[in-house]
Amino acid sequence: MIIQSLVRNKRALIAKFLRLSCQLFRGNLWHYSQELLLETVGVYQISNVSQ
């Protein structure tokens, strides 16, 4: 019985960890894409000013 509950807890832990890491990954992707967008816009504005 103890082993079964441990296995069940392990599965729940793994699922929770996967969900958390997925959220973190999505958050980082969103953050990086925003930064990239800002950099691109900044470079575009600077190149327009220099012309």
mmCIF file of N, CA and C in Angstrom:
data_model
loop_
_atom_site.group_PDB
_atom_site.id
_atom_site.type_symbol
_atom_site.label_atom_id
_atom_site.label_comp_id
_atom_site.label_asym_id
_atom_site.label_seq_id
_atom_site.Cartn_x
_atom_site.Cartn_y
_atom_site.Cartn_z
ATOM 1 N N MET A 1 0.831 -1.203 0.000
ATOM 2 C CA MET A 1 0.000 0.000 0.000
ATOM 3 C C MET A 1 0.867 1.255 0.000
ATOM 4 N N ILE A 2 1.911 1.247 0.824
ATOM 5 C CA ILE A 2 2.773 2.427 0.914
ATOM 6 C C ILE A 2 3.443 2.691 -0.434
ATOM 7 N N ILE A 3 3.912 1.619 -1.070
ATOM 8 C CA ILE A 3 4.596 1.765 -2.355
ATOM 9 C C ILE A 3 3.641 2.331 -3.401
ATOM 10 N N GLN A 4 2.397 1.835 -3.400
ATOM 11 C CA GLN A 4 1.419 2.325 -4.373
ATOM 12 C C GLN A 4 1.165 3.815 -4.202
ATOM 13 N N SER A 5 0.999 4.255 -2.961
ATOM 14 C CA SER A 5 0.741 5.677 -2.716
ATOM 15 C C SER A 5 1.960 6.514 -3.095
ATOM 16 N N LEU A 6 3.149 5.957 -2.884
ATOM 17 C CA LEU A 6 4.370 6.666 -3.267
ATOM 18 C C LEU A 6 4.420 6.847 -4.777
ATOM 19 N N VAL A 7 4.077 5.778 -5.491
ATOM 20 C CA VAL A 7 4.081 5.850 -6.958
ATOM 21 C C VAL A 7 3.068 6.887 -7.430
ATOM 22 N N ARG A 8 1.899 6.897 -6.780
ATOM 23 C CA ARG A 8 0.859 7.846 -7.165
ATOM 24 C C ARG A 8 1.331 9.279 -6.904
ATOM 25 N N ASN A 9 1.967 9.474 -5.753
ATOM 26 C CA ASN A 9 2.477 10.804 -5.420
ATOM 27 C C ASN A 9 3.569 11.226 -6.397
ATOM 28 N N LYS A 10 4.382 10.252 -6.779
ATOM 29 C CA LYS A 10 5.457 10.539 -7.721
ATOM 30 C C LYS A 10 4.876 11.002 -9.055
ATOM 31 N N ARG A 11 3.825 10.325 -9.500
ATOM 32 C CA ARG A 11 3.188 10.717 -10.760
ATOM 33 C C ARG A 11 2.617 12.118 -10.657
ATOM 34 N N ALA A 12 1.968 12.404 -9.531
ATOM 35 C CA ALA A 12 1.381 13.730 -9.326
ATOM 36 C C ALA A 12 2.477 14.794 -9.307
ATOM 37 N N LEU A 13 3.578 14.476 -8.646
ATOM 38 C CA LEU A 13 4.707 15.405 -8.580
ATOM 39 C C LEU A 13 5.272 15.678 -9.970
ATOM 40 N N ILE A 14 5.450 14.607 -10.741
ATOM 41 C CA ILE A 14 5.993 14.749 -12.091
ATOM 42 C C ILE A 14 5.059 15.593 -12.947
ATOM 43 N N ALA A 15 3.750 15.329 -12.835
ATOM 44 C CA ALA A 15 2.767 16.092 -13.604
ATOM 45 C C ALA A 15 2.813 17.568 -13.221
ATOM 46 N N LYS A 16 2.910 17.822 -11.923
ATOM 47 C CA LYS A 16 2.965 19.199 -11.434
ATOM 48 C C LYS A 16 4.225 19.888 -11.948
ATOM 49 N N PHE A 17 5.339 19.164 -11.896
ATOM 50 C CA PHE A 17 6.607 19.715 -12.355
ATOM 51 C C PHE A 17 6.558 20.038 -13.848
ATOM 52 N N LEU A 18 5.978 19.119 -14.628
ATOM 53 C CA LEU A 18 5.871 19.338 -16.066
ATOM 54 C C LEU A 18 5.020 20.561 -16.361
ATOM 55 N N ARG A 19 3.905 20.678 -15.628
ATOM 56 C CA ARG A 19 3.010 21.814 -15.845
ATOM 57 C C ARG A 19 3.736 23.120 -15.527
ATOM 58 N N LEU A 20 4.470 23.107 -14.412
ATOM 59 C CA LEU A 20 5.195 24.298 -13.979
ATOM 60 C C LEU A 20 6.269 24.677 -14.997
ATOM 61 N N SER A 21 7.036 23.691 -15.442
ATOM 62 C CA SER A 21 8.109 23.969 -16.391
ATOM 63 C C SER A 21 7.539 24.449 -17.720
ATOM 64 N N CYS A 22 6.374 23.921 -18.091
ATOM 65 C CA CYS A 22 5.721 24.351 -19.326
ATOM 66 C C CYS A 22 5.313 25.814 -19.210
ATOM 67 N N GLN A 23 4.748 26.181 -18.070
ATOM 68 C CA GLN A 23 4.341 27.567 -17.836
ATOM 69 C C GLN A 23 5.557 28.485 -17.852
ATOM 70 N N LEU A 24 6.637 28.039 -17.207
ATOM 71 C CA LEU A 24 7.863 28.834 -17.169
ATOM 72 C C LEU A 24 8.402 29.032 -18.582
ATOM 73 N N PHE A 25 8.390 27.948 -19.360
ATOM 74 C CA PHE A 25 8.899 28.001 -20.728
ATOM 75 C C PHE A 25 8.084 28.980 -21.559
ATOM 76 N N ARG A 26 6.747 28.887 -21.420
ATOM 77 C CA ARG A 26 5.877 29.798 -22.162
ATOM 78 C C ARG A 26 6.119 31.239 -21.736
ATOM 79 N N GLY A 27 6.267 31.436 -20.432
ATOM 80 C CA GLY A 27 6.514 32.777 -19.913
ATOM 81 C C GLY A 27 7.810 33.347 -20.464
ATOM 82 N N ASN A 28 8.854 32.519 -20.488
ATOM 83 C CA ASN A 28 10.146 32.967 -21.005
ATOM 84 C C ASN A 28 10.054 33.275 -22.491
ATOM 85 N N LEU A 29 9.342 32.417 -23.222
ATOM 86 C CA LEU A 29 9.179 32.632 -24.658
ATOM 87 C C LEU A 29 8.486 33.964 -24.907
ATOM 88 N N TRP A 30 7.419 34.207 -24.153
ATOM 89 C CA TRP A 30 6.657 35.450 -24.293
ATOM 90 C C TRP A 30 7.551 36.643 -23.974
ATOM 91 N N HIS A 31 8.324 36.512 -22.904
ATOM 92 C CA HIS A 31 9.210 37.594 -22.480
ATOM 93 C C HIS A 31 10.261 37.875 -23.556
ATOM 94 N N TYR A 32 10.886 36.822 -24.071
ATOM 95 C CA TYR A 32 11.936 36.987 -25.066
ATOM 96 C C TYR A 32 11.381 37.557 -26.366
ATOM 97 N N SER A 33 10.186 37.112 -26.750
ATOM 98 C CA SER A 33 9.609 37.610 -27.995
ATOM 99 C C SER A 33 9.275 39.089 -27.859
ATOM 100 N N GLN A 34 8.819 39.503 -26.660
ATOM 101 C CA GLN A 34 8.546 40.925 -26.429
ATOM 102 C C GLN A 34 9.835 41.732 -26.525
ATOM 103 N N GLU A 35 10.894 41.234 -25.898
ATOM 104 C CA GLU A 35 12.185 41.930 -25.942
ATOM 105 C C GLU A 35 12.681 42.049 -27.377
ATOM 106 N N LEU A 36 12.548 40.961 -28.133
ATOM 107 C CA LEU A 36 12.991 40.956 -29.524
ATOM 108 C C LEU A 36 12.200 41.978 -30.330
ATOM 109 N N LEU A 37 10.892 42.026 -30.085
ATOM 110 C CA LEU A 37 10.027 42.981 -30.776
ATOM 111 C C LEU A 37 10.460 44.410 -30.467
ATOM 112 N N LEU A 38 10.710 44.680 -29.184
ATOM 113 C CA LEU A 38 11.138 46.024 -28.773
ATOM 114 C C LEU A 38 12.466 46.389 -29.430
ATOM 115 N N GLU A 39 13.400 45.441 -29.464
ATOM 116 C CA GLU A 39 14.705 45.693 -30.075
ATOM 117 C C GLU A 39 14.549 45.970 -31.560
ATOM 118 N N THR A 40 13.710 45.184 -32.218
ATOM 119 C CA THR A 40 13.494 45.350 -33.653
ATOM 120 C C THR A 40 12.911 46.722 -33.949
ATOM 121 N N VAL A 41 11.907 47.112 -33.165
ATOM 122 C CA VAL A 41 11.280 48.427 -33.344
ATOM 123 C C VAL A 41 12.297 49.532 -33.086
ATOM 124 N N GLY A 42 13.112 49.364 -32.044
ATOM 125 C CA GLY A 42 14.139 50.353 -31.724
ATOM 126 C C GLY A 42 15.134 50.512 -32.858
ATOM 127 N N VAL A 43 15.604 49.402 -33.401
ATOM 128 C CA VAL A 43 16.567 49.434 -34.506
ATOM 129 C C VAL A 43 15.926 50.080 -35.729
ATOM 130 N N TYR A 44 14.678 49.759 -35.976
ATOM 131 C CA TYR A 44 13.956 50.315 -37.126
ATOM 132 C C TYR A 44 13.844 51.835 -37.005
ATOM 133 N N GLN A 45 13.496 52.311 -35.808
ATOM 134 C CA GLN A 45 13.366 53.756 -35.579
ATOM 135 C C GLN A 45 14.711 54.455 -35.750
ATOM 136 N N ILE A 46 15.770 53.841 -35.213
ATOM 137 C CA ILE A 46 17.106 54.435 -35.307
ATOM 138 C C ILE A 46 17.540 54.517 -36.772
ATOM 139 N N SER A 47 17.277 53.472 -37.545
ATOM 140 C CA SER A 47 17.686 53.464 -38.948
ATOM 141 C C SER A 47 16.876 54.493 -39.740
ATOM 142 N N ASN A 48 15.632 54.725 -39.366
ATOM 143 C CA ASN A 48 14.822 55.744 -40.033
ATOM 144 C C ASN A 48 15.345 57.141 -39.728
ATOM 145 N N VAL A 49 15.749 57.354 -38.477
ATOM 146 C CA VAL A 49 16.262 58.668 -38.067
ATOM 147 C C VAL A 49 17.563 58.975 -38.808
ATOM 148 N N SER A 50 18.416 57.974 -38.982
ATOM 149 C CA SER A 50 19.715 58.200 -39.614
ATOM 150 C C SER A 50 19.562 58.491 -41.105
ATOM 151 N N GLN A 51 18.480 58.082 -41.709
ATOM 152 C CA GLN A 51 18.237 58.381 -43.121
ATOM 153 C C GLN A 51 17.729 59.806 -43.213
#
